[in-house]
PDB file with SEQRES, HELIX, SHEET and CRYST1 records, atoms N, CA, C and O in Angstrom:
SEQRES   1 A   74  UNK UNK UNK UNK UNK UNK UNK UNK UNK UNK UNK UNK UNK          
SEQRES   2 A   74  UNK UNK UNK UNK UNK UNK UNK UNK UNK UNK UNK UNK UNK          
SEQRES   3 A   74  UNK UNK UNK UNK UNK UNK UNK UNK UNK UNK UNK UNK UNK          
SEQRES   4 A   74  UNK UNK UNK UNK UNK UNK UNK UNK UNK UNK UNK UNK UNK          
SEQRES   5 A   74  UNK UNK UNK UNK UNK UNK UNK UNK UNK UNK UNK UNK UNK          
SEQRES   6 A   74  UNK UNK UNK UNK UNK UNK UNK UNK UNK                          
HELIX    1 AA1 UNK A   43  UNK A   45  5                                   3    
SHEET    1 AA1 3 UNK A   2  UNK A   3  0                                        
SHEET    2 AA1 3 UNK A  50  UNK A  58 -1                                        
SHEET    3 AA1 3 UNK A  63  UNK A  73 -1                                        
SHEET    1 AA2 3 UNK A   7  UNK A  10  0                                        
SHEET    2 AA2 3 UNK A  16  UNK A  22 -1                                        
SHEET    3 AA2 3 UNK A  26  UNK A  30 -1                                        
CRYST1    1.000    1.000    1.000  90.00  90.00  90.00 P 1           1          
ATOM      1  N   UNK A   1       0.185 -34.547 -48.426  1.00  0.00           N  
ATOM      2  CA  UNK A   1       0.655 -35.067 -49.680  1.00  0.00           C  
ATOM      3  C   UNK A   1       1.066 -36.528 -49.455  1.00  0.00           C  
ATOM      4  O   UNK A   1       1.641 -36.861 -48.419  1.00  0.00           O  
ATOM      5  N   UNK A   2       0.806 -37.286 -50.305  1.00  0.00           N  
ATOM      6  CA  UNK A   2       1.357 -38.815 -50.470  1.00  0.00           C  
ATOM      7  C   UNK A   2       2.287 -39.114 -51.003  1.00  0.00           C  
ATOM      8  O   UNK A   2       2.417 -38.815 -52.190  1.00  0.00           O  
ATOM      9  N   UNK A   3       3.323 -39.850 -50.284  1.00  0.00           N  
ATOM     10  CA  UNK A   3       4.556 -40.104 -50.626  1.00  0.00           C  
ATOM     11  C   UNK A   3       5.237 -41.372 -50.821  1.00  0.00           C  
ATOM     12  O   UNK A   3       4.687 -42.156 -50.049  1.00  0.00           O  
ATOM     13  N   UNK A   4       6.039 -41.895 -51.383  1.00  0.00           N  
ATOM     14  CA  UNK A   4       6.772 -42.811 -51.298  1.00  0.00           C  
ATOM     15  C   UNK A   4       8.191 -43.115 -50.868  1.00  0.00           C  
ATOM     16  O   UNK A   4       8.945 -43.651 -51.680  1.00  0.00           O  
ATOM     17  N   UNK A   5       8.643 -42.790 -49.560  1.00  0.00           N  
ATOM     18  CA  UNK A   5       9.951 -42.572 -48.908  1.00  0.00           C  
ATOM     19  C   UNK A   5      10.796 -44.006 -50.180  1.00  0.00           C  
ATOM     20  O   UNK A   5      10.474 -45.131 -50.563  1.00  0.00           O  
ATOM     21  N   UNK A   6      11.964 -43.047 -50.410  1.00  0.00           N  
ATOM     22  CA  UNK A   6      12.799 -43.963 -51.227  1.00  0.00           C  
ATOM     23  C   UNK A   6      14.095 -44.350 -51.042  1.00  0.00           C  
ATOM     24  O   UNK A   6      14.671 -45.228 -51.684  1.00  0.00           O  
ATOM     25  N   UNK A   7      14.527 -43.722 -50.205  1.00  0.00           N  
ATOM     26  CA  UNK A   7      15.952 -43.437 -49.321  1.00  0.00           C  
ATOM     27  C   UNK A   7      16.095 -42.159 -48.058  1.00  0.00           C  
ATOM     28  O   UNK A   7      15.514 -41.095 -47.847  1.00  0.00           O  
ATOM     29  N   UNK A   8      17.191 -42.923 -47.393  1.00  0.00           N  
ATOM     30  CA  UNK A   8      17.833 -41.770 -46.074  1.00  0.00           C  
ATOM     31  C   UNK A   8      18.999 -41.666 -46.598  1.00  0.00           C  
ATOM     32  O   UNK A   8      19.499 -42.402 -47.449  1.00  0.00           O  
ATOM     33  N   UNK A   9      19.601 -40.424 -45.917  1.00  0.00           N  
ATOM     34  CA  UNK A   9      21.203 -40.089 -45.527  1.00  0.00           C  
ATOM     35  C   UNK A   9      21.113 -39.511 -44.438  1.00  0.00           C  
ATOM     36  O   UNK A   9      20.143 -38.936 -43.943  1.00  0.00           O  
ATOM     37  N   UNK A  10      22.460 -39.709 -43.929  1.00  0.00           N  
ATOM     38  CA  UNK A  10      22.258 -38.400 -42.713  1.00  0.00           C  
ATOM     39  C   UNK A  10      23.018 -37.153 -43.028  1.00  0.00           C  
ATOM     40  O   UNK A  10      23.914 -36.783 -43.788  1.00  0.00           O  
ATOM     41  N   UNK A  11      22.285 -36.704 -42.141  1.00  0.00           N  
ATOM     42  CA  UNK A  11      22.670 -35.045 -42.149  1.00  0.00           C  
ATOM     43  C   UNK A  11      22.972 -34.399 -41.145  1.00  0.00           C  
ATOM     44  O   UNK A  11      21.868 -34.270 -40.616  1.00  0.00           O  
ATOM     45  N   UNK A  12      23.702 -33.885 -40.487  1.00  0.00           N  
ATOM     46  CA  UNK A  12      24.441 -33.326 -39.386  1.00  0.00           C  
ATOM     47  C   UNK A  12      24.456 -34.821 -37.922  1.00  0.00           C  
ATOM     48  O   UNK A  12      24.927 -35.926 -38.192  1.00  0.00           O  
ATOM     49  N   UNK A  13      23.958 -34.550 -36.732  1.00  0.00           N  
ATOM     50  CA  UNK A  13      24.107 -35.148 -35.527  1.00  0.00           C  
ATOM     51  C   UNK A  13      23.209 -36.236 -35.485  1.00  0.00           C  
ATOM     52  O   UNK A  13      23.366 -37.449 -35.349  1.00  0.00           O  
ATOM     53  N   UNK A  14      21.732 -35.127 -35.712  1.00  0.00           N  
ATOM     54  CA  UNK A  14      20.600 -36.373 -35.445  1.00  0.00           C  
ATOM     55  C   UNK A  14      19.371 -35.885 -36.735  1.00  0.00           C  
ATOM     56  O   UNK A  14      18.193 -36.187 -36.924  1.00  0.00           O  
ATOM     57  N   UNK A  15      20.153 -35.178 -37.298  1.00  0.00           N  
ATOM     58  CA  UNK A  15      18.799 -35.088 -38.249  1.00  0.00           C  
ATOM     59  C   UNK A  15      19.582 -36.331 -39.922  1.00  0.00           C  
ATOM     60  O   UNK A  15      20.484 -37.168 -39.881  1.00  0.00           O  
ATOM     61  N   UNK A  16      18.746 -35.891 -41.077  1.00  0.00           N  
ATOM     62  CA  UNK A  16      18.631 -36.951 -41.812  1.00  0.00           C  
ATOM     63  C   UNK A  16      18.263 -36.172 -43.246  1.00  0.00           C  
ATOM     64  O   UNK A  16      17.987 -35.039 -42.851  1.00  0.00           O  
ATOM     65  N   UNK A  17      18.189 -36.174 -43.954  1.00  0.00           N  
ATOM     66  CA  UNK A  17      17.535 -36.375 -45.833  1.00  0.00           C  
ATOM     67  C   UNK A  17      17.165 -37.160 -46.025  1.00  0.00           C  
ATOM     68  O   UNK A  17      17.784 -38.221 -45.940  1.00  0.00           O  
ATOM     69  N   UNK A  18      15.716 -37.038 -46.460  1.00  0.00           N  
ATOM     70  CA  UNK A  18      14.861 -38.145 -46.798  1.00  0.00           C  
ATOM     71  C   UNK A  18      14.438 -37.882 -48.202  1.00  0.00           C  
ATOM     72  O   UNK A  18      13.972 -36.772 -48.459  1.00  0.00           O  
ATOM     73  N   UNK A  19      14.544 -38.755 -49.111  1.00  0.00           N  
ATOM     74  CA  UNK A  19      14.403 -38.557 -50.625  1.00  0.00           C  
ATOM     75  C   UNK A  19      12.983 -39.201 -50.874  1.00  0.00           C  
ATOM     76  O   UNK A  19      12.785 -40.388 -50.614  1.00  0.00           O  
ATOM     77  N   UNK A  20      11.946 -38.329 -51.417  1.00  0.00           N  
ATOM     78  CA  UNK A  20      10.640 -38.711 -51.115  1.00  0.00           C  
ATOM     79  C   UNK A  20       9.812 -38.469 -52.893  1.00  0.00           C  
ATOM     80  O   UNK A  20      10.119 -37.516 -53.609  1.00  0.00           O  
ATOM     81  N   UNK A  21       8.976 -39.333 -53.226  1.00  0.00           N  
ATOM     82  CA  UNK A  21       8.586 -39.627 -54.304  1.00  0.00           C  
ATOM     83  C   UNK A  21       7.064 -39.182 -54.428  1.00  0.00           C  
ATOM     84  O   UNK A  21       6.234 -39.805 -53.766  1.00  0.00           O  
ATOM     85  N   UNK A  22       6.673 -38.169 -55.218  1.00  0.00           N  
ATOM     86  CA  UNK A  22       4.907 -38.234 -55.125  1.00  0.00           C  
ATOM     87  C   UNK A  22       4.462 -37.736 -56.632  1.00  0.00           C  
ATOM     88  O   UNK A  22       5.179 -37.135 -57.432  1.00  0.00           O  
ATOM     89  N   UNK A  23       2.918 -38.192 -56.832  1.00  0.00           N  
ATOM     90  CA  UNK A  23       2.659 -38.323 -58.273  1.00  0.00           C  
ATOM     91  C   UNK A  23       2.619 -37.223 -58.642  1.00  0.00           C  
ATOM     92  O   UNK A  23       2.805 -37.077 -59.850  1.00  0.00           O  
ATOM     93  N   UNK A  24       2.326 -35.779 -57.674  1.00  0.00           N  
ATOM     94  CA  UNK A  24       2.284 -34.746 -57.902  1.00  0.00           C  
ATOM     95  C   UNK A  24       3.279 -33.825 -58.051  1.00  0.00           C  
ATOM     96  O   UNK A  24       3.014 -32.886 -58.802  1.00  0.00           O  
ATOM     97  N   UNK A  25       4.592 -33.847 -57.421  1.00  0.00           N  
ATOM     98  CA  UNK A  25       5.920 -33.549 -57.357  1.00  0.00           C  
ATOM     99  C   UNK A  25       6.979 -33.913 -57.537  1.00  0.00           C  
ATOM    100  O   UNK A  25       8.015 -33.310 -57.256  1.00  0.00           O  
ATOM    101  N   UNK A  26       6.821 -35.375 -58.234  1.00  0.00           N  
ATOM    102  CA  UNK A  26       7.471 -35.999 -58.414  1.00  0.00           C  
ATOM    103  C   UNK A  26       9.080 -36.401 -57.581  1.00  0.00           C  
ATOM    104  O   UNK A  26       8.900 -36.572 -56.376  1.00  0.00           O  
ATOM    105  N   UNK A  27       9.900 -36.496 -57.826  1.00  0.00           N  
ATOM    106  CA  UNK A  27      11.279 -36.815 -56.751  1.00  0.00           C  
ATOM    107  C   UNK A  27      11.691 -35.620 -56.234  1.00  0.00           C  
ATOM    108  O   UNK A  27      12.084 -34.735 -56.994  1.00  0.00           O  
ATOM    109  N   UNK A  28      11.644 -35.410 -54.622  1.00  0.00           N  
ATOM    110  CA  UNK A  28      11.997 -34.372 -53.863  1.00  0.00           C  
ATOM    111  C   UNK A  28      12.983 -34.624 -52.490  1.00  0.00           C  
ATOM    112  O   UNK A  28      12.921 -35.748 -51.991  1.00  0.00           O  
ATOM    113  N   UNK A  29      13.542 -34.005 -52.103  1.00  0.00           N  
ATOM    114  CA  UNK A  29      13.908 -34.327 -51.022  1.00  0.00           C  
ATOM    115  C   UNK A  29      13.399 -33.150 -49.673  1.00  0.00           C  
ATOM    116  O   UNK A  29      12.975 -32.015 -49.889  1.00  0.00           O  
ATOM    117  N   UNK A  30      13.571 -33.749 -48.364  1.00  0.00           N  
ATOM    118  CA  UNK A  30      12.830 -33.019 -47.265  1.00  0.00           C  
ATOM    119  C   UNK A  30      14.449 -33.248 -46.269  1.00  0.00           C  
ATOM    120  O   UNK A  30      15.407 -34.015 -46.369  1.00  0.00           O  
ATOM    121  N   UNK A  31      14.153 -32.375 -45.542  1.00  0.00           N  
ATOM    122  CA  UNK A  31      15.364 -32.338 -44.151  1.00  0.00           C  
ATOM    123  C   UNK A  31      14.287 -32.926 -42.905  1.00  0.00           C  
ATOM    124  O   UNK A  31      13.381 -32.217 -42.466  1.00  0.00           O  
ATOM    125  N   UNK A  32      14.541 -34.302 -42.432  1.00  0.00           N  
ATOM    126  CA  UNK A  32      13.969 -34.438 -41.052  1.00  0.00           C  
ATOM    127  C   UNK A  32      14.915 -34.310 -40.052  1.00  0.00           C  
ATOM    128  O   UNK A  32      15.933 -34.998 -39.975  1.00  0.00           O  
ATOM    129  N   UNK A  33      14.537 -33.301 -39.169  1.00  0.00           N  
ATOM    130  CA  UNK A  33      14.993 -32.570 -38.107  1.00  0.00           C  
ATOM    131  C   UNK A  33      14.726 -33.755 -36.769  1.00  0.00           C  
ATOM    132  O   UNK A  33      13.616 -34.068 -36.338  1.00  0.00           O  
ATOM    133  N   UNK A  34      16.090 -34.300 -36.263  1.00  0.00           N  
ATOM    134  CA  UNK A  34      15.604 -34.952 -35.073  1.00  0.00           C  
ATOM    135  C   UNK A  34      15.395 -36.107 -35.273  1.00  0.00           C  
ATOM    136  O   UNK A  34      14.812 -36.816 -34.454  1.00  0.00           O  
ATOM    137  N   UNK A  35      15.961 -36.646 -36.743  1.00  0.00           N  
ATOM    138  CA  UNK A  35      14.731 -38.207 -37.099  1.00  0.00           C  
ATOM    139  C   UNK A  35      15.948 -38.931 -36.118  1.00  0.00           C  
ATOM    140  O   UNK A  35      15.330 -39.712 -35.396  1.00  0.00           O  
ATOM    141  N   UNK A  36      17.242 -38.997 -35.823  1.00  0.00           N  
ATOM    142  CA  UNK A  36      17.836 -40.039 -34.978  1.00  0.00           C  
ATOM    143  C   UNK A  36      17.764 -40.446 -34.231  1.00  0.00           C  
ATOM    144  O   UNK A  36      18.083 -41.604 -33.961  1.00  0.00           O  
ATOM    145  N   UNK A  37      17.144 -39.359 -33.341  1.00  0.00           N  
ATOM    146  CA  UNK A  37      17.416 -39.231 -31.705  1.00  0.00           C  
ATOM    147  C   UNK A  37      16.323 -40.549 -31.197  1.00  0.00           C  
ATOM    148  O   UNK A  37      15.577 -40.920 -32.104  1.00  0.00           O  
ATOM    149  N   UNK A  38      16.193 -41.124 -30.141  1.00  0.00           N  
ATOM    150  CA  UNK A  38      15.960 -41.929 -30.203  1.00  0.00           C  
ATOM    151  C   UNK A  38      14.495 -41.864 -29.930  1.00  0.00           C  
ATOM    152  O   UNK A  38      13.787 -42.785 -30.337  1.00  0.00           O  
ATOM    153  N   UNK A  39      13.911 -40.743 -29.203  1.00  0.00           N  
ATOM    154  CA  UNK A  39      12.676 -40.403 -28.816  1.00  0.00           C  
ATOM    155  C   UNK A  39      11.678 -39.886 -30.256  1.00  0.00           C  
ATOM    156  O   UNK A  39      10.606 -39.294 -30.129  1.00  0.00           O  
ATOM    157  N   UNK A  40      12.217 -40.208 -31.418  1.00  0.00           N  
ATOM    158  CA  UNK A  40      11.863 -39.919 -32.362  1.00  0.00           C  
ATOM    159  C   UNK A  40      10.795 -40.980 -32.621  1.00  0.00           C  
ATOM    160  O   UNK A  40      10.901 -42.205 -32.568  1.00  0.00           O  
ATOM    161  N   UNK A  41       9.337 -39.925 -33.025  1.00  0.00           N  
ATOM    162  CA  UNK A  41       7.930 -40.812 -33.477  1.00  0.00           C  
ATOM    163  C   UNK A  41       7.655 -40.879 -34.675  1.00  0.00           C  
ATOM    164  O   UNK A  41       6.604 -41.391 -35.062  1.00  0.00           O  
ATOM    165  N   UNK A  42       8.602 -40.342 -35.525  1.00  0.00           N  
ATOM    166  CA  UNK A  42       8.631 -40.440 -36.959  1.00  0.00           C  
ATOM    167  C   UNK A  42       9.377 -41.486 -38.008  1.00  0.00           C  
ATOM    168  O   UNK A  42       9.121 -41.839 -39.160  1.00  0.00           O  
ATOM    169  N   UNK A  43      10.419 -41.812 -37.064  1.00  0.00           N  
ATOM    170  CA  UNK A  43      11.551 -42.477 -37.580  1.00  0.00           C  
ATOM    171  C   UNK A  43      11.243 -43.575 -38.206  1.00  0.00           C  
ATOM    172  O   UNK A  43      11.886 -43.839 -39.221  1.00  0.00           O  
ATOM    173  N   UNK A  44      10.178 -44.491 -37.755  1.00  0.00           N  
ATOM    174  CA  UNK A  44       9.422 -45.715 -37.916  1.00  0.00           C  
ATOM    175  C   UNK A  44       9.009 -45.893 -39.315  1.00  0.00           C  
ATOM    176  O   UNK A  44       9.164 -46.904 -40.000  1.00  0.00           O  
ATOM    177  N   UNK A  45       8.396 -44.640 -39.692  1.00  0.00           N  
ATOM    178  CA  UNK A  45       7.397 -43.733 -40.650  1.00  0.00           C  
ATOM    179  C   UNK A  45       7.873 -43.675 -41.736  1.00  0.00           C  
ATOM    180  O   UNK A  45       7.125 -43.845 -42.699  1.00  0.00           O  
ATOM    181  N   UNK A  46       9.272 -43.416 -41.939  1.00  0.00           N  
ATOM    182  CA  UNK A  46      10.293 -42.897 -42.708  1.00  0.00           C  
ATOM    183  C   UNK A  46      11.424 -44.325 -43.630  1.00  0.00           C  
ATOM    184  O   UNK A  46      12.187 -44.292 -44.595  1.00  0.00           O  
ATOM    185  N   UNK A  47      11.073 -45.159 -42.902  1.00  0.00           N  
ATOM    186  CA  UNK A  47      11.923 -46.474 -43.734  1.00  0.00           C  
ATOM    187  C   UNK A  47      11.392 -46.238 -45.342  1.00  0.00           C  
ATOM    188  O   UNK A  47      10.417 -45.702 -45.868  1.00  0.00           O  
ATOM    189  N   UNK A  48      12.542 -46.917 -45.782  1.00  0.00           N  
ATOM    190  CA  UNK A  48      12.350 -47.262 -47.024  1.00  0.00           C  
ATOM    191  C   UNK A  48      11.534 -48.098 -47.745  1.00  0.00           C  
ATOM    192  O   UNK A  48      11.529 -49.197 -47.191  1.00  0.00           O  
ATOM    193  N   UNK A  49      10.606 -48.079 -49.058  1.00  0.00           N  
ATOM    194  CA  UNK A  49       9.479 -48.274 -49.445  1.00  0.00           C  
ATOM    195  C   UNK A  49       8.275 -48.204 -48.792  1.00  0.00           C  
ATOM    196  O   UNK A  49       7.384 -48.972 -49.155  1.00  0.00           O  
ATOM    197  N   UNK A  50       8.040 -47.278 -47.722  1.00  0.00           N  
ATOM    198  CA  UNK A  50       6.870 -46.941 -46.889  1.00  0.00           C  
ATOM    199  C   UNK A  50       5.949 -45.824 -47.737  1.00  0.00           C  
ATOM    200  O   UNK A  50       6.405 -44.778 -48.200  1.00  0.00           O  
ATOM    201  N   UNK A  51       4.557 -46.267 -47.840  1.00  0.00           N  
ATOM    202  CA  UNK A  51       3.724 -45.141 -48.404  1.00  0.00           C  
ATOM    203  C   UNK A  51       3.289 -44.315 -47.073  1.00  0.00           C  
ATOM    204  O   UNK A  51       2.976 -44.770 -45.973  1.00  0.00           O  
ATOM    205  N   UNK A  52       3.360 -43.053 -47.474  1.00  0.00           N  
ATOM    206  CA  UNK A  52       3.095 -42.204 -46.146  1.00  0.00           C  
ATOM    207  C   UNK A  52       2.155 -41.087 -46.740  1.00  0.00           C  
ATOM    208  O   UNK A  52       2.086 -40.845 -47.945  1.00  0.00           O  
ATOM    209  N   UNK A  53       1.328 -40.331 -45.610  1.00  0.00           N  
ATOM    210  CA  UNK A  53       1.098 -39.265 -45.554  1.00  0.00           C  
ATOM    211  C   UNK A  53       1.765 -37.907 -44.764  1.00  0.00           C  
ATOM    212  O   UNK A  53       1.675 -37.614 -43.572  1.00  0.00           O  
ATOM    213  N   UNK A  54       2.305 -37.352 -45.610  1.00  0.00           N  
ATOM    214  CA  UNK A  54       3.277 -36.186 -44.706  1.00  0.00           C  
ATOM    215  C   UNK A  54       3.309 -34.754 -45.394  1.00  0.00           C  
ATOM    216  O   UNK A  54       2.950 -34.474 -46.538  1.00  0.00           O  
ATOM    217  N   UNK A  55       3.792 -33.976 -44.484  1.00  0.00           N  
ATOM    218  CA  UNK A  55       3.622 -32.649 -44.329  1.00  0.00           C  
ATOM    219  C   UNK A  55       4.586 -31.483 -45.040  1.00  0.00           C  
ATOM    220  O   UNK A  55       5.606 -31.617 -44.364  1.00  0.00           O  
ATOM    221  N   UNK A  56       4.734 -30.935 -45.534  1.00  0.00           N  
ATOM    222  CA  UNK A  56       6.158 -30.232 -45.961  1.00  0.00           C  
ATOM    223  C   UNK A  56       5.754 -28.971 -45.674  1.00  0.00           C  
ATOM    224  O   UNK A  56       4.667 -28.466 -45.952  1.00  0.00           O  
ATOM    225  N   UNK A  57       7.132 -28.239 -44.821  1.00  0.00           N  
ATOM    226  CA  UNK A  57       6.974 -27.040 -44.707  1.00  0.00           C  
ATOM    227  C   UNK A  57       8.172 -26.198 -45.414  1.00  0.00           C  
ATOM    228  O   UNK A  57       9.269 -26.749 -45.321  1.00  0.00           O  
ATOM    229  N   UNK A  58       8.149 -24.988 -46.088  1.00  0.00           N  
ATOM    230  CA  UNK A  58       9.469 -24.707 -46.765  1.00  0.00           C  
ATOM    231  C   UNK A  58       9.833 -23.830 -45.925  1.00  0.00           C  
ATOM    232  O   UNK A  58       9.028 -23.079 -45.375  1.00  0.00           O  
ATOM    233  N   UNK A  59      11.291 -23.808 -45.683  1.00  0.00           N  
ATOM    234  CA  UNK A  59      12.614 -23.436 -45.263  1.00  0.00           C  
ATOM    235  C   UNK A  59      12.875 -22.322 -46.480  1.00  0.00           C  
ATOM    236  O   UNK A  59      12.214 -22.168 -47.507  1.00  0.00           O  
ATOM    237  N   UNK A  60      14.164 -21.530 -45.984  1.00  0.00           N  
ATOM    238  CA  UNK A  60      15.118 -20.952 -46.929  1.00  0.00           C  
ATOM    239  C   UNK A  60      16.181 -22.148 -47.608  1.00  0.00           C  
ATOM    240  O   UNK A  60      16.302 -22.410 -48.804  1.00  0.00           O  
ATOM    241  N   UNK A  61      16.738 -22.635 -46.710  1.00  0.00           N  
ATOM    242  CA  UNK A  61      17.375 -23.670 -47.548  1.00  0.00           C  
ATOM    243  C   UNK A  61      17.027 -25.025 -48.006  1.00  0.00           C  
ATOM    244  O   UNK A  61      17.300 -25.530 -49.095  1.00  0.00           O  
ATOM    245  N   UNK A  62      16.384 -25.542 -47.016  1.00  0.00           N  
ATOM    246  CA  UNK A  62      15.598 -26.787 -47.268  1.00  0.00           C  
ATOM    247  C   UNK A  62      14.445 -26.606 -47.249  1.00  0.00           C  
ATOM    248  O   UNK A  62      14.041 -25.541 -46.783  1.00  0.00           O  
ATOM    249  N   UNK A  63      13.390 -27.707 -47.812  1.00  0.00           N  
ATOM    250  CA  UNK A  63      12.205 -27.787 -47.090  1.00  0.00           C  
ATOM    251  C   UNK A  63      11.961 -28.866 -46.043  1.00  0.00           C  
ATOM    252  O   UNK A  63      12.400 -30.009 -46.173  1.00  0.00           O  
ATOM    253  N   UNK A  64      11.221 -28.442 -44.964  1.00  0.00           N  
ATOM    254  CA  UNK A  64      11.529 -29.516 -43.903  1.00  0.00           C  
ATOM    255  C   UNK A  64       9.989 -30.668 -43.599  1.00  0.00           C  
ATOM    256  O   UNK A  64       8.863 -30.560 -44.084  1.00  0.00           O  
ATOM    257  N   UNK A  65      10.376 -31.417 -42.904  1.00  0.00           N  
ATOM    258  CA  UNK A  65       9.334 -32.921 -42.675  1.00  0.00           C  
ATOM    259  C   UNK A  65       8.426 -32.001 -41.575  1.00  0.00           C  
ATOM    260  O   UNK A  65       8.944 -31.406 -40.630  1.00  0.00           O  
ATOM    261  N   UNK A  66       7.138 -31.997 -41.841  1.00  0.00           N  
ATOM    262  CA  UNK A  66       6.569 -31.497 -40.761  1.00  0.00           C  
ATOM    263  C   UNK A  66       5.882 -32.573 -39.796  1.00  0.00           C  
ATOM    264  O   UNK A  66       6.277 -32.998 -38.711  1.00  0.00           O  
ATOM    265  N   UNK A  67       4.843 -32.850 -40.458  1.00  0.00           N  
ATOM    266  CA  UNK A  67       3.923 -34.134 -39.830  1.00  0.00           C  
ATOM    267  C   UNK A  67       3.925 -35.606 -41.103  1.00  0.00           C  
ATOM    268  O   UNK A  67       3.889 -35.654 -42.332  1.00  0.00           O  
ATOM    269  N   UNK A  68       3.971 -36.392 -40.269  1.00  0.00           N  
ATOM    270  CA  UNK A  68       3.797 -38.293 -40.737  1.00  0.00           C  
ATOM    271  C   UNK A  68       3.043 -38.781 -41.015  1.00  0.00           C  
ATOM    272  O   UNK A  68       2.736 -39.068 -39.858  1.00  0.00           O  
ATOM    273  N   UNK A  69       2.057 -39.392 -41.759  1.00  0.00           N  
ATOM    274  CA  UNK A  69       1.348 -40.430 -41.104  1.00  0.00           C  
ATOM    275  C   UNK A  69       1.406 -42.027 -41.940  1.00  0.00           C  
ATOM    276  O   UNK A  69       1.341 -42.135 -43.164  1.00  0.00           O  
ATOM    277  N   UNK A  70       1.507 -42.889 -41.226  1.00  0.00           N  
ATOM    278  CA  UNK A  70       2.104 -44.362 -42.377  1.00  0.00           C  
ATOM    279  C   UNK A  70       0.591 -44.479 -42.514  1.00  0.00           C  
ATOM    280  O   UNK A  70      -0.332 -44.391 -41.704  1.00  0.00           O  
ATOM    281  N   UNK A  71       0.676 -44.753 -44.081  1.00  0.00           N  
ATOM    282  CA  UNK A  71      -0.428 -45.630 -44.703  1.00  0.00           C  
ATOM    283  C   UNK A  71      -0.163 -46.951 -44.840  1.00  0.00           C  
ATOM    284  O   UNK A  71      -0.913 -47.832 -44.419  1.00  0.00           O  
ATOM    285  N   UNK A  72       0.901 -47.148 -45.427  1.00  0.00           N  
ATOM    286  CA  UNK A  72       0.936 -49.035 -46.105  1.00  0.00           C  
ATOM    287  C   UNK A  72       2.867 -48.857 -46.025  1.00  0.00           C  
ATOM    288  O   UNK A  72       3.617 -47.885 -45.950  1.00  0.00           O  
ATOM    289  N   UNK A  73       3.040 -50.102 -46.080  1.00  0.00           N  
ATOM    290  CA  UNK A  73       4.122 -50.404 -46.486  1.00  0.00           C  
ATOM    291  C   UNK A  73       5.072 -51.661 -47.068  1.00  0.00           C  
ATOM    292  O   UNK A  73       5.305 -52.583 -46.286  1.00  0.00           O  
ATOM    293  N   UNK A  74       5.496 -51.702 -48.110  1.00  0.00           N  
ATOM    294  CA  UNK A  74       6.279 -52.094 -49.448  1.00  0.00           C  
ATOM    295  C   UNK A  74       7.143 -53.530 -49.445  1.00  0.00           C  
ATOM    296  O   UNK A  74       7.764 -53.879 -50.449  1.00  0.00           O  
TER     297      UNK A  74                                                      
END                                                                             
């Protein structure tokens, strides 16, 4: 799915909420698991006004960031 990352928060230690925009789902948010830590290959991916290609997998409580990929960015 194609997205338009629009904001972060954080969320517990090292993970994050990422508030994500698409023509099909319009405003959603995802839980990225791990986006702090520093060995993180996503984190880059995830700035604000970045068009991306990414993954969603659903959770019971959240749905979570699965896979990335940057297209363009803003």
């Amino acid at each position: 799915m194609q997205v338009i990352v629009l904001s972060r928060r954080n969320f517990r230690e090292a993970d994050q909420i990422i508030s994500l925009y698409s023509f099909d789902k319009g405003k959603f948010e995802v839980l990225a698991k791990g986006i702090k830590k520093i060995i993180s290959k996503n984190s880059a991916h995830l700035e604000p006004f970045c068009f991306s290609e990414v993954e969603i997998i659903s959770g019971k409580e959240f749905d979570y960031l699965g896979f990335v990929q940057f297209l363009n960015n803003f």
